[in-house]
Amino acid sequence: MSLVRYAQVRCLAIILGAWLAVFSLTRLVLLASHLGDVNAGVIGMLGIFGLGLVHDLSFLSYAALPIALHFALCPASVWESGWHKGLLRGLMGVSLFVMLFTAVSEWLFWDEFGVRFNFIAVDYLVYSNEVINNILESYPVYPLLAMLVVLSAAGVALSGKVMDRAFRAPQLSRRGRWLLLASVVGTSLLVTAFAGQDFAAGGSTMQRELAANGPFQFFAAFRNNELDYAQLYATLPDEEAGALLRREVTEPGARFVSDDPQDIRRKIDNPGAFRRMNVIVVTIESLSAKYLGCFGDERGLTPNLDHLKSESLFFRNFYATGTRTDRGLEAITLSMPPTPGRSIVKRLGRESGYASLGRQLEARGYDSVFLYGGRGYFDNMNAFFGGNGYRIIDQTSVPEEEITFKNAWGMCDEDLYAQALRQADIDHAVGRPFFLQLMTTSNHRPYTYPEGRIDIPSGYGREGAVKYADHAIGAFLKEARHRPWFGSTVFVFVADHTANSAGKEDLPVEKYRIPLFIFAPGIIEPRDVPKLASQIDLAPTLLGLLNLDYTSTFFGRNVLSEDAAEGRALIGNYQHLGLFDGRNLAILSPKKGIRRHDDALGLSDESAGSEQDPLVRRDIAYFQGASHMFQYGLLRWSPDAMLKADDGETSPTGAATLPSPTHKEG
């Protein structure tokens, strides 16, 4: 006898069927709005919806668990009561509202990131204050909520007769109710064992994202917030990987300080006398290269940065390592590749104690300060920078009367630059060199900023935010030119990541391109730097400009060294790890996946990769080495070891003697 004739099964099917309808409609709307990007025929379209059904049913197997448990425990007398029928109708309405709310949230998330819910959505849930305020300032939230309530009520009303027929159907026996629960539990266990965020193979990234299920992706991200490299990714024998990595980081004036082939710590001997200049590094939120006139944009959004090109070292082939602010800060501060899972910035309990850029300069007497336009607890920034040699100034430490404008993410860029000028004046007055590392917030949704600064109204969109960010930079430099410390200061302007890195591929290289300007009039001769580089190269390049000798744990190289090796860029997201050599791209993915994209900036022909491919081997060496050094504490700041290396204490073999790593970090 068919189970569908029983009341409990019918009620469960009605609720889950409504959710399935919402999921399918969401997929259809997203597909219709991006039809030109999908590049799939009829078979491909059917594949999107077929695989989407698998994703949807996978999520529904979990969602059905509490309902099935209630049905198993609910006695017949309660089931037939009026209040219980009202409760189930209420559950139908609430669940419809939740699913419709999720559908709208997915649309907004897709609009921002070009993907379904993922690791970013999990992170945003943690920082609910900023995210909720951002949403309230960006969208008509309350009218949307009212509309969803009306739609949910309409859904309950339309399903009324169907629900009534379900209530009148015969009930399952006690054994049948427990069998229903066992079936749901069994299905969910199978899903747990065999399905994850990446279980769908084939098709373009756009097709896989459309086939995905947002709520399923969201909960799967909780399980994958930290990924074990050795377990999930392609590896090489340890000594082989170590030798390859050492070859990658070798540069003129570098001497390794350990005989351990997997230890890249090395003494960097930059030629010439140390130039004790001040340093201000400005990390600009979401500034893609494509918005700048000096990269070909014709809208005139960045006149100040475009003018700066002629006065600076201008890096035209510079790439972000990741897609989030914490990834950019990790790469700039630690010169680290974007290891899978969480960035080191957010690895709670393991985010501090590293040989950071700030620590290197602090050891030379600098006042290393991290200035953030927002609240430093966001993305764990306070803990990261505070534990790696920096003082911290954020929105919470600035007197309210000194903040002229703020939104959900923090104070406007002009207010942040005012704080930087103030700190520079204080340090200069006492004769102490300073290193100020800034992180701006204005170029972010809701794209609001002080009125009257530019010719685009506040809240208009990304174009206005970019133009305001550029305006604030121009005003900052104009003010700085009048300061007594200006002539002895190096200014660096770089983006944390691009505005949107989503595309048809997992790692669309061009969408990782960002600007980098190093500006020090009278000190550094302006020129165009065409060499390929990424954010991990900024710290060693900057210390090279200062002629500073130091012991390095950096994975980057001094791009300006005359004998520097050919450029390369390391890019990634929280799962896929890439090495771009200027033409071709190697990608490492979970489940030991290896791919290669030839002509990555053009046709980007994808093919299966091999561990014998030299480009793939280099890719593995970087990320396997980064994982090893992180696990075994080889990235740690060790003042004693640094001093020994600086003093030239060496073993009979010529390598400085350092204790062998014995402690593996959690």
XYZ file of C-alpha atoms in Angstrom:
666
model
C 0.000 0.000 0.000
C 1.413 3.429 -0.958
C 2.804 5.520 1.902
C 1.493 8.667 0.207
C -2.039 7.841 1.345
C -1.098 8.382 5.012
C -1.604 11.718 6.755
C 1.910 12.160 8.167
C 3.564 11.416 4.835
C 1.213 13.782 3.004
C 1.862 16.637 5.437
C 5.611 16.130 5.191
C 5.403 16.019 1.397
C 3.347 19.243 1.272
C 5.826 21.192 3.421
C 8.919 19.869 1.638
C 7.244 20.224 -1.749
C 6.636 23.920 -1.087
C 10.297 24.351 -0.213
C 11.327 22.448 -3.333
C 9.166 24.785 -5.422
C 10.874 27.840 -3.883
C 14.326 26.346 -4.537
C 13.439 25.614 -8.177
C 11.996 29.097 -8.694
C 15.133 30.653 -7.180
C 17.308 28.635 -9.555
C 15.150 29.622 -12.513
C 15.311 33.338 -11.658
C 19.086 33.247 -11.185
C 19.488 31.356 -14.457
C 17.244 33.774 -16.355
C 19.177 36.782 -15.042
C 22.545 35.286 -16.087
C 21.540 33.396 -19.210
C 24.293 34.991 -21.276
C 26.986 33.821 -18.870
C 25.879 30.193 -18.634
C 26.895 29.139 -22.157
C 24.978 25.840 -22.025
C 22.665 24.134 -24.486
C 19.465 22.262 -23.740
C 21.354 19.305 -22.273
C 23.382 21.656 -20.088
C 20.230 23.404 -18.855
C 18.631 20.068 -18.007
C 21.818 19.130 -16.192
C 21.628 22.288 -14.075
C 18.097 21.476 -12.940
C 18.787 17.751 -12.569
C 21.822 18.298 -10.404
C 19.932 21.091 -8.652
C 17.238 18.593 -7.690
C 19.899 16.401 -6.090
C 21.199 19.399 -4.109
C 17.688 20.409 -3.066
C 16.701 16.931 -1.933
C 19.973 16.658 -0.018
C 19.103 19.756 1.991
C 15.483 18.658 2.450
C 16.659 15.341 3.932
C 18.097 17.383 6.807
C 15.157 19.779 7.024
C 12.771 16.807 7.284
C 14.504 15.394 10.389
C 12.793 17.511 13.101
C 9.420 17.240 11.361
C 9.701 13.459 11.038
C 10.757 13.228 14.691
C 7.675 15.195 15.726
C 5.442 12.958 13.620
C 7.004 9.838 15.184
C 6.394 11.093 18.728
C 2.950 12.650 18.151
C 0.137 10.368 19.438
C -3.051 9.894 17.402
C -5.203 11.923 19.817
C -2.929 14.948 19.519
C -2.687 14.594 15.741
C -6.470 14.855 15.360
C -6.848 17.862 17.672
C -7.737 21.264 16.261
C -4.802 23.064 17.854
C -2.349 20.585 16.315
C -3.810 21.125 12.854
C -3.446 24.861 13.416
C 0.147 24.300 14.512
C 0.951 22.473 11.282
C -0.658 25.223 9.216
C 1.445 27.712 11.168
C 4.530 25.601 10.505
C 3.686 25.686 6.816
C 3.463 29.479 6.901
C 6.660 29.966 8.902
C 8.605 27.534 6.734
C 7.378 29.278 3.587
C 8.464 32.634 4.986
C 11.893 31.241 5.890
C 12.373 29.751 2.431
C 11.219 32.918 0.660
C 13.474 34.982 2.924
C 16.342 32.635 2.047
C 15.564 32.997 -1.661
C 15.709 36.807 -1.449
C 18.899 36.603 0.634
C 20.445 34.325 -1.981
C 19.603 36.832 -4.685
C 21.252 39.652 -2.740
C 24.285 37.499 -1.906
C 24.601 36.505 -5.565
C 24.346 40.161 -6.563
C 27.321 40.902 -4.287
C 29.539 37.857 -4.859
C 28.242 36.038 -7.936
C 27.903 32.722 -6.064
C 25.542 30.821 -3.788
C 25.923 30.949 -0.013
C 29.395 29.782 0.938
C 32.182 30.324 3.436
C 31.684 34.103 3.193
C 28.062 33.798 4.310
C 29.159 31.802 7.372
C 31.661 34.519 8.261
C 29.062 37.237 7.797
C 26.727 35.499 10.219
C 29.400 35.905 12.909
C 29.584 39.674 12.325
C 25.846 40.214 12.393
C 25.948 43.844 13.575
C 27.895 45.123 10.533
C 26.076 42.871 8.106
C 22.569 43.702 9.342
C 23.288 47.429 9.343
C 24.785 47.141 5.876
C 21.652 45.386 4.617
C 19.358 47.936 6.281
C 21.283 50.775 4.640
C 21.460 49.104 1.225
C 17.997 47.635 0.636
C 14.298 48.379 1.406
C 14.273 45.623 4.039
C 10.965 46.292 5.764
C 8.866 46.490 2.574
C 10.560 43.261 1.435
C 9.729 41.541 4.734
C 6.111 42.713 4.498
C 5.886 41.337 0.969
C 7.268 37.967 2.127
C 4.692 37.813 4.944
C 1.898 38.424 2.431
C 3.256 35.769 0.056
C 3.615 33.254 2.894
C 0.049 33.880 4.046
C -1.159 33.467 0.477
C 0.745 30.197 0.229
C -0.939 28.887 3.383
C -4.357 29.926 2.082
C -3.817 28.270 -1.306
C -2.602 25.070 0.316
C -5.546 24.982 2.759
C -7.638 22.407 0.894
C -4.615 20.189 0.282
C -3.747 20.333 3.986
C -7.363 19.519 4.926
C -7.311 16.401 2.734
C -4.010 15.372 4.325
C -5.508 15.705 7.829
C -8.466 13.499 6.858
C -6.207 10.737 5.516
C -5.542 7.655 7.688
C -2.667 7.923 10.122
C 0.474 5.825 10.103
C 0.714 3.152 12.755
C 3.308 3.642 15.507
C 5.630 1.284 13.627
C 5.002 3.202 10.402
C 5.802 6.531 12.051
C 9.145 5.221 13.336
C 9.867 3.690 9.935
C 9.281 7.112 8.364
C 11.746 8.674 10.816
C 14.324 5.934 10.167
C 14.061 6.520 6.425
C 14.670 10.251 6.801
C 17.610 9.659 9.180
C 19.118 7.099 6.821
C 18.851 9.471 3.865
C 20.465 12.319 5.774
C 23.350 10.048 6.834
C 23.952 9.083 3.202
C 23.956 12.754 2.240
C 26.465 13.510 5.030
C 28.757 10.740 3.833
C 28.695 11.436 0.106
C 27.624 15.038 -0.488
C 29.518 18.229 0.216
C 29.999 21.690 -1.249
C 32.085 20.274 -4.080
C 30.350 16.965 -4.832
C 28.996 18.314 -8.117
C 31.495 17.844 -10.927
C 31.527 19.060 -14.502
C 30.316 22.211 -16.192
C 31.507 25.756 -15.685
C 31.648 27.447 -12.315
C 28.497 29.389 -13.221
C 26.651 26.167 -14.040
C 27.765 24.493 -10.802
C 26.724 27.512 -8.749
C 23.295 27.630 -10.390
C 22.809 23.918 -9.733
C 23.777 24.347 -6.086
C 21.411 24.879 -3.181
C 22.194 27.928 -1.043
C 21.063 26.606 2.358
C 22.856 23.302 1.728
C 26.039 25.188 0.758
C 25.736 27.347 3.855
C 25.610 24.457 6.308
C 28.273 22.518 4.402
C 30.574 25.515 4.825
C 30.502 25.005 8.600
C 32.166 21.647 8.057
C 34.788 23.024 5.691
C 35.964 26.183 7.420
C 39.458 24.748 7.785
C 40.773 22.313 5.196
C 43.667 19.916 5.785
C 46.014 20.408 2.842
C 47.805 17.046 3.033
C 44.523 15.167 3.303
C 42.608 16.934 0.534
C 45.150 18.249 -1.975
C 47.820 16.882 -4.280
C 51.217 16.549 -2.598
C 54.830 15.834 -3.484
C 57.432 14.029 -1.362
C 58.408 16.420 1.437
C 62.042 16.917 0.416
C 61.051 17.410 -3.219
C 58.416 19.997 -2.324
C 60.890 21.730 -0.004
C 63.582 21.919 -2.678
C 61.123 23.361 -5.201
C 59.872 25.959 -2.736
C 63.399 26.985 -1.770
C 64.149 27.504 -5.455
C 61.037 29.715 -5.721
C 61.964 32.004 -2.820
C 65.707 32.167 -3.529
C 66.876 35.640 -4.498
C 70.118 37.633 -4.501
C 71.398 38.276 -0.987
C 69.361 35.464 0.579
C 70.911 32.744 2.769
C 68.858 29.944 4.312
C 69.328 29.666 8.056
C 68.483 25.974 8.469
C 69.419 22.701 6.815
C 65.792 21.559 6.962
C 64.683 21.470 3.291
C 61.122 22.409 4.288
C 62.239 25.500 6.206
C 62.417 28.626 4.003
C 63.569 31.000 6.748
C 66.450 32.931 5.295
C 68.668 35.905 6.030
C 68.005 38.685 3.521
C 70.995 40.967 2.958
C 69.706 43.988 1.056
C 72.616 45.996 -0.412
C 73.315 49.513 0.797
C 72.806 51.348 4.070
C 69.438 51.054 5.811
C 67.156 53.948 4.841
C 65.149 54.782 7.942
C 62.107 56.166 6.139
C 58.562 56.300 7.417
C 56.078 53.985 5.711
C 52.340 54.386 5.157
C 50.575 51.448 3.509
C 46.975 52.197 2.500
C 44.902 49.102 1.753
C 41.828 50.183 -0.196
C 38.627 48.193 0.066
C 37.551 46.328 -3.122
C 39.488 48.419 -5.645
C 39.639 46.397 -8.865
C 42.176 47.557 -11.431
C 39.372 47.805 -13.993
C 37.991 50.949 -12.306
C 41.189 52.985 -12.820
C 41.826 55.174 -15.817
C 45.465 54.043 -15.925
C 44.146 50.534 -16.596
C 41.889 51.708 -19.403
C 38.655 52.813 -17.703
C 37.182 55.913 -19.381
C 34.694 57.061 -16.723
C 37.137 59.328 -14.888
C 36.537 57.717 -11.497
C 40.142 57.843 -10.249
C 41.831 61.113 -11.334
C 44.082 61.238 -8.266
C 45.394 57.689 -8.589
C 45.737 58.107 -12.360
C 47.905 61.179 -11.775
C 49.868 59.301 -9.118
C 50.968 56.804 -11.751
C 53.444 59.307 -13.215
C 54.965 59.989 -9.781
C 55.195 56.429 -8.481
C 56.401 52.947 -9.002
C 53.327 51.726 -10.862
C 52.785 47.949 -10.888
C 50.529 47.105 -13.829
C 50.537 43.312 -13.389
C 49.779 42.988 -9.700
C 47.244 40.508 -8.296
C 45.290 39.945 -5.098
C 45.782 36.548 -3.511
C 42.141 36.101 -2.500
C 38.596 37.374 -2.534
C 38.208 38.781 0.987
C 39.744 41.552 3.080
C 41.304 39.101 5.535
C 43.108 37.359 2.659
C 44.554 40.640 1.413
C 45.702 41.618 4.896
C 47.209 38.161 5.449
C 49.203 38.367 2.212
C 50.401 41.945 2.726
C 51.278 41.475 6.403
C 52.685 37.916 6.436
C 53.607 37.397 2.751
C 51.643 34.137 2.858
C 49.909 32.217 0.046
C 46.121 31.873 0.468
C 46.043 28.495 2.243
C 42.711 26.579 2.054
C 39.969 27.230 4.595
C 40.208 30.199 6.907
C 42.945 32.774 6.569
C 45.492 32.945 9.385
C 43.912 36.285 10.337
C 40.814 34.389 11.487
C 42.279 31.192 12.914
C 41.319 31.873 16.487
C 44.096 31.012 18.924
C 46.626 30.675 16.098
C 46.498 34.161 14.590
C 49.424 35.760 16.440
C 53.170 35.505 16.977
C 54.326 35.628 13.356
C 57.284 37.363 11.721
C 55.023 39.992 10.172
C 55.904 43.155 8.285
C 54.905 45.180 11.343
C 57.059 43.023 13.617
C 60.082 43.430 11.337
C 59.789 47.221 11.426
C 58.905 47.343 15.130
C 62.184 45.506 15.820
C 63.992 48.389 14.072
C 62.400 50.998 16.328
C 59.316 51.819 14.268
C 55.923 52.555 15.740
C 53.879 49.945 13.870
C 50.191 50.911 13.887
C 47.178 49.290 12.236
C 44.426 51.825 11.523
C 41.033 50.475 10.518
C 37.997 52.485 9.500
C 35.643 49.929 11.054
C 35.494 47.968 14.293
C 38.586 45.879 14.796
C 36.803 42.830 16.126
C 35.436 42.305 12.607
C 37.339 39.503 10.835
C 39.391 39.098 14.049
C 41.605 42.040 13.013
C 42.331 43.265 16.549
C 43.605 39.879 17.682
C 45.649 39.374 14.510
C 47.355 42.747 14.351
C 47.642 43.135 18.124
C 49.399 39.772 18.278
C 51.798 40.519 15.438
C 53.580 43.694 16.470
C 51.018 46.447 15.867
C 49.207 49.020 17.941
C 45.570 49.293 16.888
C 43.410 52.304 16.152
C 39.901 51.561 14.935
C 36.505 53.236 14.967
C 35.899 52.312 18.591
C 39.079 54.065 19.747
C 38.378 57.324 17.913
C 36.445 60.039 19.811
C 32.953 60.450 18.402
C 33.508 64.146 17.686
C 36.369 63.235 15.325
C 34.109 61.093 13.137
C 32.305 63.231 10.556
C 30.561 60.378 8.726
C 30.070 56.660 9.238
C 27.930 53.830 7.934
C 27.464 50.155 8.785
C 31.095 49.320 8.033
C 32.802 52.231 9.737
C 33.984 55.801 9.446
C 34.548 57.350 6.044
C 37.959 57.254 4.416
C 38.621 60.953 5.074
C 38.194 60.376 8.811
C 40.576 57.408 8.668
C 43.210 59.481 6.856
C 42.781 62.244 9.448
C 43.681 59.704 12.141
C 46.730 58.613 10.134
C 47.934 62.198 9.820
C 47.471 62.689 13.545
C 49.475 59.562 14.419
C 52.242 60.491 11.988
C 52.498 63.966 13.547
C 52.743 62.474 17.045
C 55.507 60.034 16.094
C 57.441 62.655 14.140
C 57.282 65.057 17.083
C 59.130 62.548 19.302
C 61.567 61.523 16.582
C 60.272 57.985 16.103
C 59.871 56.484 12.616
C 56.408 55.168 11.928
C 54.811 52.381 9.948
C 51.092 52.989 9.495
C 49.060 50.238 7.847
C 45.567 51.465 6.957
C 42.436 49.557 5.938
C 39.642 51.640 4.405
C 35.918 50.828 4.320
C 34.104 53.368 2.112
C 34.303 51.412 -1.159
C 31.779 48.857 0.064
C 28.041 48.470 -0.086
C 25.973 50.536 0.879
C 28.401 52.885 -0.969
C 27.626 55.866 1.243
C 29.993 58.744 1.990
C 29.872 62.460 2.908
C 27.789 64.582 0.561
C 29.332 67.277 -1.615
C 32.713 65.628 -2.112
C 32.190 64.290 -5.641
C 29.647 64.653 -8.436
C 27.985 61.273 -7.760
C 25.393 61.216 -4.953
C 26.097 59.093 -1.888
C 24.574 55.619 -2.074
C 24.449 55.666 -5.882
C 26.556 52.538 -6.296
C 30.079 51.228 -6.741
C 31.098 53.981 -9.170
C 30.427 56.651 -6.578
C 32.255 54.735 -3.845
C 35.321 54.300 -6.076
C 35.340 57.987 -6.980
C 34.963 58.985 -3.330
C 37.801 56.631 -2.299
C 40.001 58.297 -4.919
C 38.909 61.772 -3.762
C 39.858 60.907 -0.176
C 43.306 59.726 -1.316
C 43.860 62.983 -3.169
C 42.842 65.045 -0.126
C 45.086 62.900 2.116
C 48.174 63.387 -0.055
C 47.462 67.104 -0.443
C 47.413 67.453 3.336
C 50.431 65.174 3.830
C 52.585 67.290 1.485
C 52.483 70.094 4.068
C 53.771 67.867 6.877
C 57.460 67.944 7.884
C 57.702 64.168 7.605
C 56.404 63.983 4.014
C 59.855 64.080 2.382
C 61.024 61.039 4.353
C 57.938 58.864 3.905
C 57.103 56.045 1.495
C 53.404 55.835 0.587
C 51.928 52.578 -0.684
C 48.429 52.349 -2.179
C 47.120 48.846 -2.828
C 43.729 47.079 -2.864
C 42.764 44.305 -0.468
C 40.894 42.436 -3.225
C 38.734 43.160 -6.239
C 35.095 44.190 -6.284
C 33.928 40.906 -7.807
C 36.006 37.798 -8.479
C 33.155 35.584 -9.651
C 33.168 34.265 -13.190
C 32.755 31.233 -15.398
C 35.893 29.687 -13.882
C 36.889 28.894 -10.314
C 39.818 31.341 -10.485
C 39.246 33.919 -13.248
C 42.716 35.474 -13.230
C 41.851 38.871 -14.692
C 39.317 39.440 -11.917
C 42.137 39.264 -9.345
C 44.097 42.173 -10.850
C 44.513 45.143 -8.490
C 46.541 48.384 -8.509
C 49.757 48.998 -6.584
C 51.471 52.388 -6.333
C 54.644 53.057 -4.310
C 55.062 56.818 -3.989
C 58.035 58.619 -2.422
C 58.897 61.817 -4.360
C 62.584 62.641 -4.282
C 63.418 59.218 -2.869
C 62.133 56.631 -5.330
C 62.319 57.315 -9.056
C 58.921 56.820 -10.739
C 58.621 54.111 -13.372
C 56.271 51.531 -14.792
C 56.869 48.049 -13.346
C 55.502 45.431 -15.765
C 56.711 42.364 -13.852
C 54.022 39.946 -12.680
C 53.616 39.961 -8.890
C 51.034 39.516 -6.144
C 50.327 40.784 -2.649
C 52.800 38.346 -1.076
C 55.585 40.273 -2.854
C 54.744 43.645 -1.299
C 56.460 43.173 2.086
C 59.833 41.935 0.730
C 59.762 44.591 -2.007
C 59.083 47.339 0.530
C 61.834 46.170 2.900
C 64.138 45.997 -0.104
C 63.426 49.658 -0.862
C 64.453 50.463 2.714
C 67.676 48.408 2.310
C 66.664 46.605 5.491
C 68.468 43.370 6.393
C 66.199 40.849 8.107
C 65.436 37.190 8.627
C 62.494 36.324 6.414
C 59.632 33.853 6.673
C 58.070 35.503 3.632
C 56.946 33.505 0.595
C 57.232 36.586 -1.601
C 60.233 38.114 -3.345
C 61.642 41.589 -3.902
C 60.149 42.333 -7.305
C 62.523 45.257 -7.866
C 65.709 43.225 -7.432
C 67.714 43.336 -10.658
C 68.333 39.583 -10.569
C 64.839 38.616 -9.426
C 63.314 35.508 -10.949
C 60.420 35.620 -13.388
C 57.190 36.851 -11.878
C 54.270 34.689 -10.779
C 51.057 35.290 -8.880
C 49.448 33.074 -6.266
C 45.666 33.381 -6.229
C 42.875 31.408 -4.621
C 39.628 31.207 -2.772
C 38.944 29.115 0.290
C 39.044 25.860 -1.746
C 40.897 26.342 -5.033
C 44.600 27.255 -5.035
C 46.246 28.692 -8.138
C 49.661 29.623 -9.511
C 49.688 31.942 -12.531
C 52.948 32.345 -14.473
C 51.803 35.227 -16.669
C 50.253 33.008 -19.316
C 49.036 29.726 -17.836
C 47.331 28.836 -14.567
C 47.592 25.671 -12.458
C 44.748 25.007 -9.988
C 44.740 22.622 -7.016
C 41.344 21.587 -5.648
C 40.012 19.304 -2.888
C 39.933 15.542 -3.524
C 43.445 15.832 -5.028
C 42.054 17.702 -8.024
C 44.536 19.211 -10.489
C 43.649 21.367 -13.481
C 45.480 23.586 -15.889
C 44.233 26.637 -17.791
C 46.309 27.556 -20.851
C 46.125 31.184 -22.003
C 44.433 32.031 -18.690
C 43.888 35.690 -19.613
C 42.460 34.778 -23.007
C 40.614 31.642 -24.085
C 41.597 29.884 -20.853
C 41.494 26.338 -22.199
C 40.985 23.960 -19.269
C 42.527 20.487 -19.128
C 43.316 17.889 -16.503
C 46.612 18.576 -14.762
C 49.429 16.248 -13.818
C 51.880 16.209 -10.931
C 54.606 15.944 -13.566
C 53.688 19.347 -15.020
C 56.354 21.886 -13.871
C 53.716 24.592 -13.298
C 51.588 22.232 -11.201
C 54.662 21.139 -9.219
C 55.457 24.766 -8.395
C 51.841 25.295 -7.335
C 51.989 22.257 -5.023
C 55.342 23.343 -3.580
C 53.983 26.740 -2.493
C 50.836 25.480 -0.805
C 52.250 22.264 0.633
C 55.158 24.288 2.011
C 52.867 26.949 3.477
C 50.786 24.273 5.214
C 53.907 22.598 6.626
C 55.444 25.821 7.908
C 52.187 26.881 9.532
C 51.663 23.501 11.212
C 55.203 23.264 12.576
C 55.612 26.833 13.795
C 58.209 27.853 11.196
C 56.431 31.157 10.522
C 56.823 32.289 14.113
C 58.688 35.412 15.158
C 61.741 34.374 17.182
C 63.770 37.392 18.334
C 66.681 35.229 19.521
C 66.868 33.374 16.229
C 66.540 36.629 14.312
C 69.415 38.176 16.252
C 71.608 35.119 15.726
C 70.922 35.230 12.022
C 71.628 38.962 11.909
C 74.878 38.476 13.798
C 75.937 35.785 11.349
C 76.294 32.907 13.804
C 76.585 29.845 11.614
C 77.092 26.148 11.892
C 80.178 24.454 10.366
C 78.138 23.904 7.177
C 77.589 27.627 6.798
C 73.908 27.689 7.790
C 72.834 29.547 10.890
C 71.982 27.193 13.732
C 68.331 27.187 14.675
C 66.445 24.677 16.782
C 64.658 21.989 14.766
C 60.869 22.282 14.837
C 59.389 19.786 17.254
C 56.018 21.301 18.041
C 53.176 20.894 15.586
C 50.524 23.583 16.004
C 46.894 22.562 16.467
